[in-house]
XYZ file of C-alpha atoms in Angstrom:
271
model
C 97.032 233.385 3.958
C 96.724 229.909 5.443
C 93.817 228.009 6.720
C 92.123 230.276 9.312
C 88.759 228.399 10.268
C 88.388 225.096 11.993
C 85.189 223.237 11.691
C 84.213 220.818 14.702
C 80.974 218.975 14.649
C 79.674 216.899 17.611
C 76.710 214.629 16.704
C 74.583 211.686 17.899
C 75.039 208.637 15.950
C 72.093 206.964 17.567
C 69.545 209.572 16.953
C 68.582 212.113 14.331
C 68.940 215.746 15.590
C 67.643 218.982 14.074
C 70.064 221.067 12.098
C 69.366 224.427 10.742
C 68.222 224.165 7.147
C 69.950 227.210 5.586
C 73.141 227.338 3.146
C 76.424 228.109 4.481
C 79.143 229.740 2.420
C 82.265 228.288 3.408
C 84.475 225.863 1.449
C 86.471 223.102 2.968
C 89.979 222.918 1.539
C 93.201 221.211 2.347
C 95.238 224.007 0.767
C 97.327 226.383 2.680
C 99.230 226.443 5.890
C 97.211 225.933 8.935
C 97.130 228.809 11.439
C 96.180 226.571 14.218
C 97.189 223.252 15.879
C 94.631 220.749 17.694
C 95.523 218.473 20.383
C 93.343 215.734 21.765
C 94.719 214.053 24.992
C 93.742 210.591 26.288
C 91.600 212.267 28.976
C 89.385 213.976 26.502
C 91.154 217.378 26.642
C 90.691 219.105 23.281
C 92.808 222.192 22.719
C 93.053 224.505 19.772
C 96.008 226.786 19.684
C 97.233 229.649 17.465
C 100.492 228.421 16.028
C 102.297 231.600 15.617
C 102.099 232.395 19.392
C 100.783 229.325 21.209
C 97.834 231.070 22.454
C 94.997 228.784 23.559
C 91.963 229.638 21.526
C 89.573 226.967 22.574
C 89.981 224.226 25.162
C 87.221 221.910 26.483
C 87.147 218.606 28.266
C 85.101 216.313 26.269
C 84.486 214.045 29.190
C 82.518 216.811 30.817
C 80.269 217.351 27.680
C 76.603 217.060 28.204
C 74.739 215.689 25.131
C 71.082 214.909 26.270
C 67.855 215.087 24.355
C 66.850 218.597 25.243
C 69.977 219.863 26.795
C 73.498 220.204 25.474
C 76.504 221.740 27.293
C 80.047 222.633 26.130
C 82.414 224.557 27.981
C 85.742 226.095 26.985
C 88.322 228.540 28.221
C 88.775 231.978 26.438
C 92.027 233.500 25.532
C 91.171 236.729 27.407
C 88.017 238.501 29.084
C 87.823 240.818 26.146
C 84.831 239.217 24.573
C 82.247 240.665 22.186
C 79.061 239.241 20.587
C 76.511 236.750 21.827
C 73.741 239.265 20.720
C 71.259 240.532 20.705
C 71.174 242.470 23.867
C 70.812 245.970 25.065
C 74.108 246.714 26.892
C 77.636 247.618 26.323
C 79.661 245.754 23.737
C 82.243 244.302 26.232
C 80.670 241.125 27.824
C 80.903 240.431 31.426
C 82.742 237.375 32.822
C 81.084 237.592 36.340
C 79.057 234.583 35.976
C 76.972 236.368 33.435
C 74.190 234.517 31.518
C 73.209 235.695 27.930
C 70.182 234.157 26.605
C 69.947 233.866 22.805
C 66.557 233.465 21.522
C 64.321 235.847 19.351
C 61.525 237.592 21.086
C 60.170 240.999 20.625
C 59.976 242.595 24.142
C 60.939 246.166 24.823
C 64.588 246.767 24.684
C 65.712 246.672 28.266
C 69.190 245.554 29.581
C 70.097 241.916 30.188
C 67.229 240.426 28.070
C 67.357 238.765 24.673
C 65.728 240.690 21.936
C 64.953 240.508 18.189
C 68.042 238.466 16.716
C 69.902 235.447 17.589
C 73.751 235.417 16.888
C 75.546 232.617 18.738
C 78.946 234.067 17.810
C 81.552 235.721 19.961
C 84.962 237.554 19.364
C 87.860 237.562 21.599
C 90.664 240.114 21.697
C 93.733 238.268 22.678
C 96.385 240.053 24.932
C 98.603 240.758 22.159
C 96.097 242.351 19.843
C 95.202 239.237 17.664
C 91.703 238.165 17.590
C 89.688 234.893 17.187
C 85.895 233.997 17.009
C 83.656 231.066 17.695
C 80.336 230.423 15.946
C 77.777 227.741 17.096
C 75.702 226.711 14.352
C 72.495 225.872 16.330
C 69.058 227.626 15.946
C 67.715 226.338 19.286
C 67.123 228.575 22.314
C 70.319 228.725 24.294
C 72.329 230.291 27.072
C 75.889 231.521 27.035
C 77.486 231.639 30.454
C 80.563 233.629 31.057
C 82.855 232.489 34.095
C 85.761 234.350 35.575
C 88.367 231.560 34.753
C 87.932 233.065 31.950
C 85.531 230.558 30.291
C 82.310 230.176 28.443
C 79.624 227.486 28.565
C 77.325 227.114 25.555
C 73.891 225.542 26.617
C 71.429 224.999 23.593
C 68.239 222.980 24.335
C 68.555 220.763 21.132
C 70.240 220.138 17.888
C 73.915 219.551 17.577
C 77.192 221.180 18.490
C 78.534 222.456 15.173
C 81.368 224.772 15.864
C 83.314 227.118 13.665
C 86.631 228.512 15.289
C 88.211 231.512 13.305
C 91.705 232.683 13.738
C 91.560 236.186 12.302
C 94.283 237.330 13.065
C 92.507 240.891 13.315
C 89.093 241.606 14.453
C 88.235 242.640 10.895
C 89.418 239.372 9.687
C 87.254 237.467 12.183
C 84.095 239.364 11.125
C 85.071 238.705 7.463
C 85.582 234.960 8.179
C 82.194 234.835 10.222
C 80.225 236.598 7.332
C 82.024 234.423 4.859
C 80.261 231.483 6.718
C 76.637 232.798 7.442
C 76.680 235.100 4.415
C 77.531 238.804 3.621
C 75.235 241.693 4.573
C 72.879 242.885 1.949
C 73.466 246.434 0.560
C 70.939 248.607 2.088
C 68.983 251.178 0.175
C 70.325 254.642 0.219
C 67.256 256.294 1.599
C 67.325 254.006 4.700
C 70.473 255.873 5.926
C 68.386 259.032 6.260
C 66.195 260.319 9.193
C 63.435 258.103 10.343
C 60.450 259.143 12.424
C 58.819 256.279 14.395
C 57.167 255.498 17.747
C 54.539 253.249 19.279
C 51.382 254.887 20.419
C 50.544 257.591 17.687
C 47.062 256.310 18.234
C 45.541 258.081 15.091
C 46.680 258.832 11.681
C 45.821 262.585 12.537
C 48.381 262.480 15.166
C 50.955 260.733 13.008
C 50.629 263.648 10.635
C 50.678 266.284 13.259
C 53.999 264.866 14.391
C 55.353 264.634 11.075
C 54.370 268.150 10.106
C 55.820 269.692 13.237
C 59.235 268.130 12.599
C 59.068 269.191 8.928
C 58.298 272.817 10.100
C 61.332 272.824 12.313
C 63.591 271.952 9.299
C 64.137 268.305 10.285
C 65.042 266.511 7.020
C 62.840 263.608 7.344
C 63.215 260.625 4.843
C 61.026 257.857 6.377
C 57.774 257.719 8.340
C 57.149 254.557 10.118
C 54.036 253.161 11.972
C 54.500 250.569 14.784
C 51.875 247.714 15.179
C 49.302 249.809 16.756
C 48.147 251.065 13.266
C 46.790 247.686 12.627
C 43.323 246.350 13.013
C 43.366 244.154 16.038
C 46.869 243.519 15.391
C 46.061 241.417 12.228
C 48.714 241.249 9.654
C 48.250 243.146 6.299
C 45.407 245.299 7.918
C 44.943 248.792 9.184
C 42.436 250.397 11.625
C 39.399 251.365 9.522
C 38.583 254.213 11.929
C 41.628 255.802 13.476
C 43.936 255.099 10.292
C 41.228 255.137 7.784
C 43.229 257.468 5.302
C 46.524 255.431 5.512
C 46.698 254.700 1.717
C 46.234 258.491 0.707
C 48.883 259.255 3.516
C 51.416 256.839 2.153
C 50.710 258.240 -1.337
C 51.351 261.829 -0.138
C 54.688 260.828 1.448
C 55.715 259.180 -1.879
C 54.779 262.280 -3.829
C 57.241 264.208 -1.519
C 60.030 261.841 -2.064
C 59.600 260.404 1.296
C 59.236 256.600 2.120
C 56.951 254.692 4.439
C 57.525 251.585 6.654
C 54.807 249.742 8.436
C 55.667 247.136 10.929
C 53.920 243.789 11.051
C 53.261 241.233 13.702
C 51.810 237.770 13.789
C 50.456 236.033 16.930
């Protein structure tokens, strides 16, 4: 297969900008037949097309680019309204183009619709009308908004850094995901026990209540593999502590779980 990813960097020559300091896993090569073409017109219109079909994958007017100290904006058309990604959000997989804003910034609030959650993934995948797929990844760790407009189009608005874009040509959705993880790194192989049944909630209140809830499920024949505690088991929410009164026997509880072939996970928080 030919070259399937295009790397575009828009930087500031006059000032130093923050860039995420973590290793990427892609290799720049000039080998292979390109699956894309790039056109740059005198008026600053930059277009990336799929060579095989002529489908416009990415199109932006550089004359409308905003590149200020604490606000950047780059807008591009998308090849269809079948767009997925821009996580982490609690809602359907298919994103809305009705002037919808998706905020990408890690925070630990309760999972409610239309609010950013625990992970930041400035990546989206578009399913083209003929079934082919493409993807765009913005390598930028600043808080940002992604605004979807009916054109269809998308505006990416980080509050700092640079515009470091990777455009992936697939051509299948699975290929796009493979190309994306080939850049940011493959997922780790999870432990076998983590695929089992987990018991967890916020608000057990005491270790006795935890034990009662666990035993009630076991008595009903639920095959529990993992018992969790949310952050309310901690002593004043201090990391690496547990409540000396309501959870005083936590070490013995964990040892008992292990003796029965079960696992334990305690959440941590740091303020």
